[in-house]
CSV table of C-alpha atoms in Angstrom, one decimal:
chain,number,residue,atom,x,y,z
A,9,UNK,CA,-1.0,-2.4,30.1
A,10,UNK,CA,-3.8,-4.7,31.2
A,11,UNK,CA,-4.8,-7.8,29.3
A,12,UNK,CA,-3.5,-8.4,25.8
A,13,UNK,CA,-4.2,-10.6,22.9
A,14,UNK,CA,-1.1,-12.3,21.5
A,15,UNK,CA,-0.9,-12.0,17.7
A,16,UNK,CA,1.6,-13.8,15.6
A,17,UNK,CA,2.5,-12.4,12.2
A,18,UNK,CA,5.2,-12.8,9.5
A,19,UNK,CA,6.7,-9.4,8.7
A,20,UNK,CA,8.2,-8.9,5.2
A,21,UNK,CA,10.7,-6.1,4.8
A,22,UNK,CA,11.0,-4.7,1.3
A,23,UNK,CA,13.2,-2.3,-0.5
A,24,UNK,CA,13.4,-0.4,-3.8
A,25,UNK,CA,16.7,1.0,-5.1
A,26,UNK,CA,15.6,2.8,-8.2
A,27,UNK,CA,12.6,4.6,-9.6
A,28,UNK,CA,10.2,2.5,-11.7
A,29,UNK,CA,10.8,2.9,-15.4
A,30,UNK,CA,7.2,2.8,-16.5
A,31,UNK,CA,5.0,5.8,-15.7
A,32,UNK,CA,2.4,5.6,-12.9
A,33,UNK,CA,-1.1,4.8,-13.9
A,34,UNK,CA,-3.6,7.7,-13.5
A,35,UNK,CA,-5.7,7.8,-10.4
A,36,UNK,CA,-9.4,7.1,-11.2
A,37,UNK,CA,-11.6,10.1,-12.1
A,38,UNK,CA,-12.6,12.2,-9.1
A,39,UNK,CA,-9.6,11.2,-7.0
A,40,UNK,CA,-6.8,13.5,-6.0
A,41,UNK,CA,-3.7,13.3,-3.7
A,42,UNK,CA,-3.1,16.1,-1.2
A,43,UNK,CA,-0.1,16.6,1.1
A,44,UNK,CA,-1.3,17.6,4.5
A,45,UNK,CA,1.0,20.4,5.6
A,46,UNK,CA,0.2,20.5,9.3
A,47,UNK,CA,-1.8,17.4,10.2
A,48,UNK,CA,-3.6,17.4,13.6
A,49,UNK,CA,-3.4,14.4,15.9
A,50,UNK,CA,-7.2,14.0,15.6
A,51,UNK,CA,-7.2,13.9,11.8
A,52,UNK,CA,-4.2,11.5,11.8
A,53,UNK,CA,-5.8,9.2,14.3
A,54,UNK,CA,-9.0,9.2,12.2
A,55,UNK,CA,-7.0,8.1,9.1
A,56,UNK,CA,-4.8,5.6,10.9
A,57,UNK,CA,-7.7,4.0,12.9
A,58,UNK,CA,-10.1,3.8,10.0
A,59,UNK,CA,-7.6,2.4,7.5
A,60,UNK,CA,-5.8,0.1,9.9
A,61,UNK,CA,-8.7,-1.3,12.0
A,62,UNK,CA,-9.1,-4.5,10.0
A,63,UNK,CA,-5.3,-5.1,9.8
A,64,UNK,CA,-4.3,-4.9,13.5
A,65,UNK,CA,-2.6,-1.5,13.1
A,66,UNK,CA,-2.2,-0.9,16.8
A,67,UNK,CA,1.1,0.7,17.6
A,68,UNK,CA,0.1,4.3,16.9
A,69,UNK,CA,-3.0,3.8,18.9
A,70,UNK,CA,-0.8,3.4,22.0
A,71,UNK,CA,1.3,6.5,21.1
A,72,UNK,CA,0.5,9.5,23.3
A,73,UNK,CA,-0.9,12.6,21.6
A,74,UNK,CA,2.2,14.5,22.5
A,75,UNK,CA,4.5,11.9,20.9
A,76,UNK,CA,2.3,11.7,17.8
A,77,UNK,CA,2.1,15.5,17.5
A,78,UNK,CA,6.0,15.7,17.6
A,79,UNK,CA,6.2,13.1,14.9
A,80,UNK,CA,3.7,14.8,12.7
A,81,UNK,CA,5.6,18.2,13.1
A,82,UNK,CA,9.0,16.6,12.2
A,83,UNK,CA,10.2,18.1,8.9
A,84,UNK,CA,11.3,14.7,7.6
A,85,UNK,CA,7.8,13.1,8.0
A,86,UNK,CA,5.1,13.8,5.4
A,87,UNK,CA,1.4,12.8,5.3
A,88,UNK,CA,-0.5,12.5,2.0
A,89,UNK,CA,-4.2,11.8,1.8
A,90,UNK,CA,-6.1,10.4,-1.2
A,91,UNK,CA,-9.5,12.0,-1.7
A,92,UNK,CA,-12.4,10.6,-3.7
A,93,UNK,CA,-14.9,13.3,-4.6
A,94,UNK,CA,-13.9,15.3,-1.4
A,95,UNK,CA,-13.9,12.4,1.0
A,96,UNK,CA,-10.7,10.7,2.4
A,97,UNK,CA,-10.1,7.4,0.6
A,98,UNK,CA,-6.7,6.5,2.0
A,99,UNK,CA,-3.4,7.9,3.2
A,100,UNK,CA,0.3,7.3,3.2
A,101,UNK,CA,3.1,8.5,5.5
A,102,UNK,CA,6.7,9.0,4.3
A,103,UNK,CA,9.5,9.1,6.8
A,104,UNK,CA,12.8,10.5,5.6
A,105,UNK,CA,14.6,10.6,9.0
A,106,UNK,CA,16.9,7.8,7.7
A,107,UNK,CA,17.9,9.9,4.6
A,108,UNK,CA,18.9,9.2,1.9
A,109,UNK,CA,16.4,6.3,2.3
A,110,UNK,CA,12.7,7.1,2.8
A,111,UNK,CA,10.4,4.7,4.5
A,112,UNK,CA,6.8,4.2,3.6
A,113,UNK,CA,5.7,4.0,7.2
A,114,UNK,CA,2.0,3.5,6.6
A,115,UNK,CA,0.0,3.1,3.4
A,116,UNK,CA,-3.6,2.0,3.0
A,117,UNK,CA,-7.1,2.6,1.7
A,118,UNK,CA,-10.3,3.4,3.6
A,119,UNK,CA,-12.7,0.4,3.7
A,120,UNK,CA,-15.0,2.0,1.1
A,121,UNK,CA,-12.2,2.5,-1.4
A,122,UNK,CA,-10.9,-1.1,-1.3
A,123,UNK,CA,-11.7,-3.2,-4.4
A,124,UNK,CA,-12.2,-0.1,-6.6
A,125,UNK,CA,-8.9,-0.6,-8.6
A,126,UNK,CA,-7.1,2.4,-7.1
A,127,UNK,CA,-4.5,0.6,-4.9
A,128,UNK,CA,-1.7,0.3,-7.4
A,129,UNK,CA,-2.1,3.8,-8.8
A,130,UNK,CA,-2.2,5.2,-5.2
A,131,UNK,CA,1.0,3.2,-4.2
A,132,UNK,CA,2.8,4.5,-7.3
A,133,UNK,CA,2.0,8.1,-6.1
A,134,UNK,CA,3.9,7.3,-2.9
A,135,UNK,CA,6.8,5.8,-4.8
A,136,UNK,CA,6.9,8.7,-7.2
A,137,UNK,CA,7.0,11.2,-4.2
A,138,UNK,CA,10.0,9.4,-2.8
A,139,UNK,CA,12.0,9.5,-6.0
A,140,UNK,CA,11.0,13.1,-6.7
A,141,UNK,CA,12.5,14.0,-3.3
A,142,UNK,CA,15.9,12.7,-4.4
A,143,UNK,CA,16.1,9.6,-2.2
A,144,UNK,CA,18.5,6.8,-3.1
A,145,UNK,CA,16.3,4.1,-1.6
A,146,UNK,CA,12.8,3.3,-0.4
A,147,UNK,CA,11.7,0.8,2.2
A,148,UNK,CA,8.4,-0.6,3.4
A,149,UNK,CA,7.2,-3.5,5.4
A,150,UNK,CA,4.0,-5.5,5.4
A,151,UNK,CA,2.8,-8.4,7.4
A,152,UNK,CA,0.4,-11.3,7.3
A,153,UNK,CA,-2.2,-9.1,9.2
A,154,UNK,CA,-2.3,-6.7,6.2
A,155,UNK,CA,-4.6,-7.0,3.2
A,156,UNK,CA,-3.7,-10.1,1.2
A,157,UNK,CA,-3.0,-8.0,-1.9
A,158,UNK,CA,-0.5,-5.8,-0.1
A,159,UNK,CA,2.7,-7.9,-0.7
A,160,UNK,CA,2.0,-8.6,-4.4
A,161,UNK,CA,1.1,-5.0,-5.0
A,162,UNK,CA,4.5,-3.9,-3.5
A,163,UNK,CA,6.2,-6.4,-5.7
A,164,UNK,CA,4.4,-5.1,-8.8
A,165,UNK,CA,5.5,-1.5,-7.9
A,166,UNK,CA,9.2,-2.6,-7.9
A,167,UNK,CA,10.0,-3.5,-4.3
A,168,UNK,CA,12.0,-6.7,-3.6
A,169,UNK,CA,12.0,-8.7,-0.4
A,170,UNK,CA,15.0,-8.1,1.9
A,171,UNK,CA,14.0,-10.5,4.7
A,172,UNK,CA,11.1,-11.9,6.7
A,173,UNK,CA,10.7,-12.2,10.4
A,174,UNK,CA,8.2,-13.9,12.7
A,175,UNK,CA,6.9,-11.5,15.4
A,176,UNK,CA,4.5,-11.9,18.3
A,177,UNK,CA,2.6,-8.8,19.3
A,178,UNK,CA,0.9,-8.1,22.6
A,179,UNK,CA,-2.1,-6.1,21.4
A,180,UNK,CA,-3.8,-4.4,24.3
A,181,UNK,CA,-7.5,-5.6,24.6
A,182,UNK,CA,-8.4,-2.0,25.7
A,183,UNK,CA,-8.0,-1.0,22.0
A,184,UNK,CA,-11.1,-3.1,21.2
A,185,UNK,CA,-9.5,-4.1,17.8
A,186,UNK,CA,-10.9,-7.0,15.8
A,187,UNK,CA,-8.2,-9.7,15.7
A,188,UNK,CA,-8.6,-12.4,13.0
A,189,UNK,CA,-8.8,-15.8,14.7
A,190,UNK,CA,-5.9,-17.1,12.4
A,191,UNK,CA,-3.5,-14.6,13.9
A,192,UNK,CA,-4.2,-15.3,17.6
A,193,UNK,CA,-1.5,-17.2,19.4
């Protein structure tokens, strides 16, 4: 694996047991959500690496192309991309392999879309997709490496905290990821 940077985070595991009662806010003008029917590994890596670069999203970077292709082909895994005037602005991944729960495996905005007031409306699209599919529960986790508004936004959408855990990650230096100094062990 080579040299690593040790990164300490607190992971918060969240759950939602029923659909929100209030309707989702509209996405801003010029934005649309598209389900990617057969995502390529290259497109997925572009989304994952761009959205997650500032938040130490590293695990899928170490996944082989073959493993990632198999995951993306799995009928219980769905990828949705938010577009703003034709350009990707964010994505989320839903994993229903633990049915009747669906996990929001990844959720985030591209750097150029952050701070534009779209995060909550985009998250509600993910939540609405889960309940529309007939799930009985939705899970997600976030950590202290994620955007500081992530946890409050999940709470606002209707998630509650199940538990928290302290984790230390060995992030391979070969990934050339920016690691915030406050997270280094």
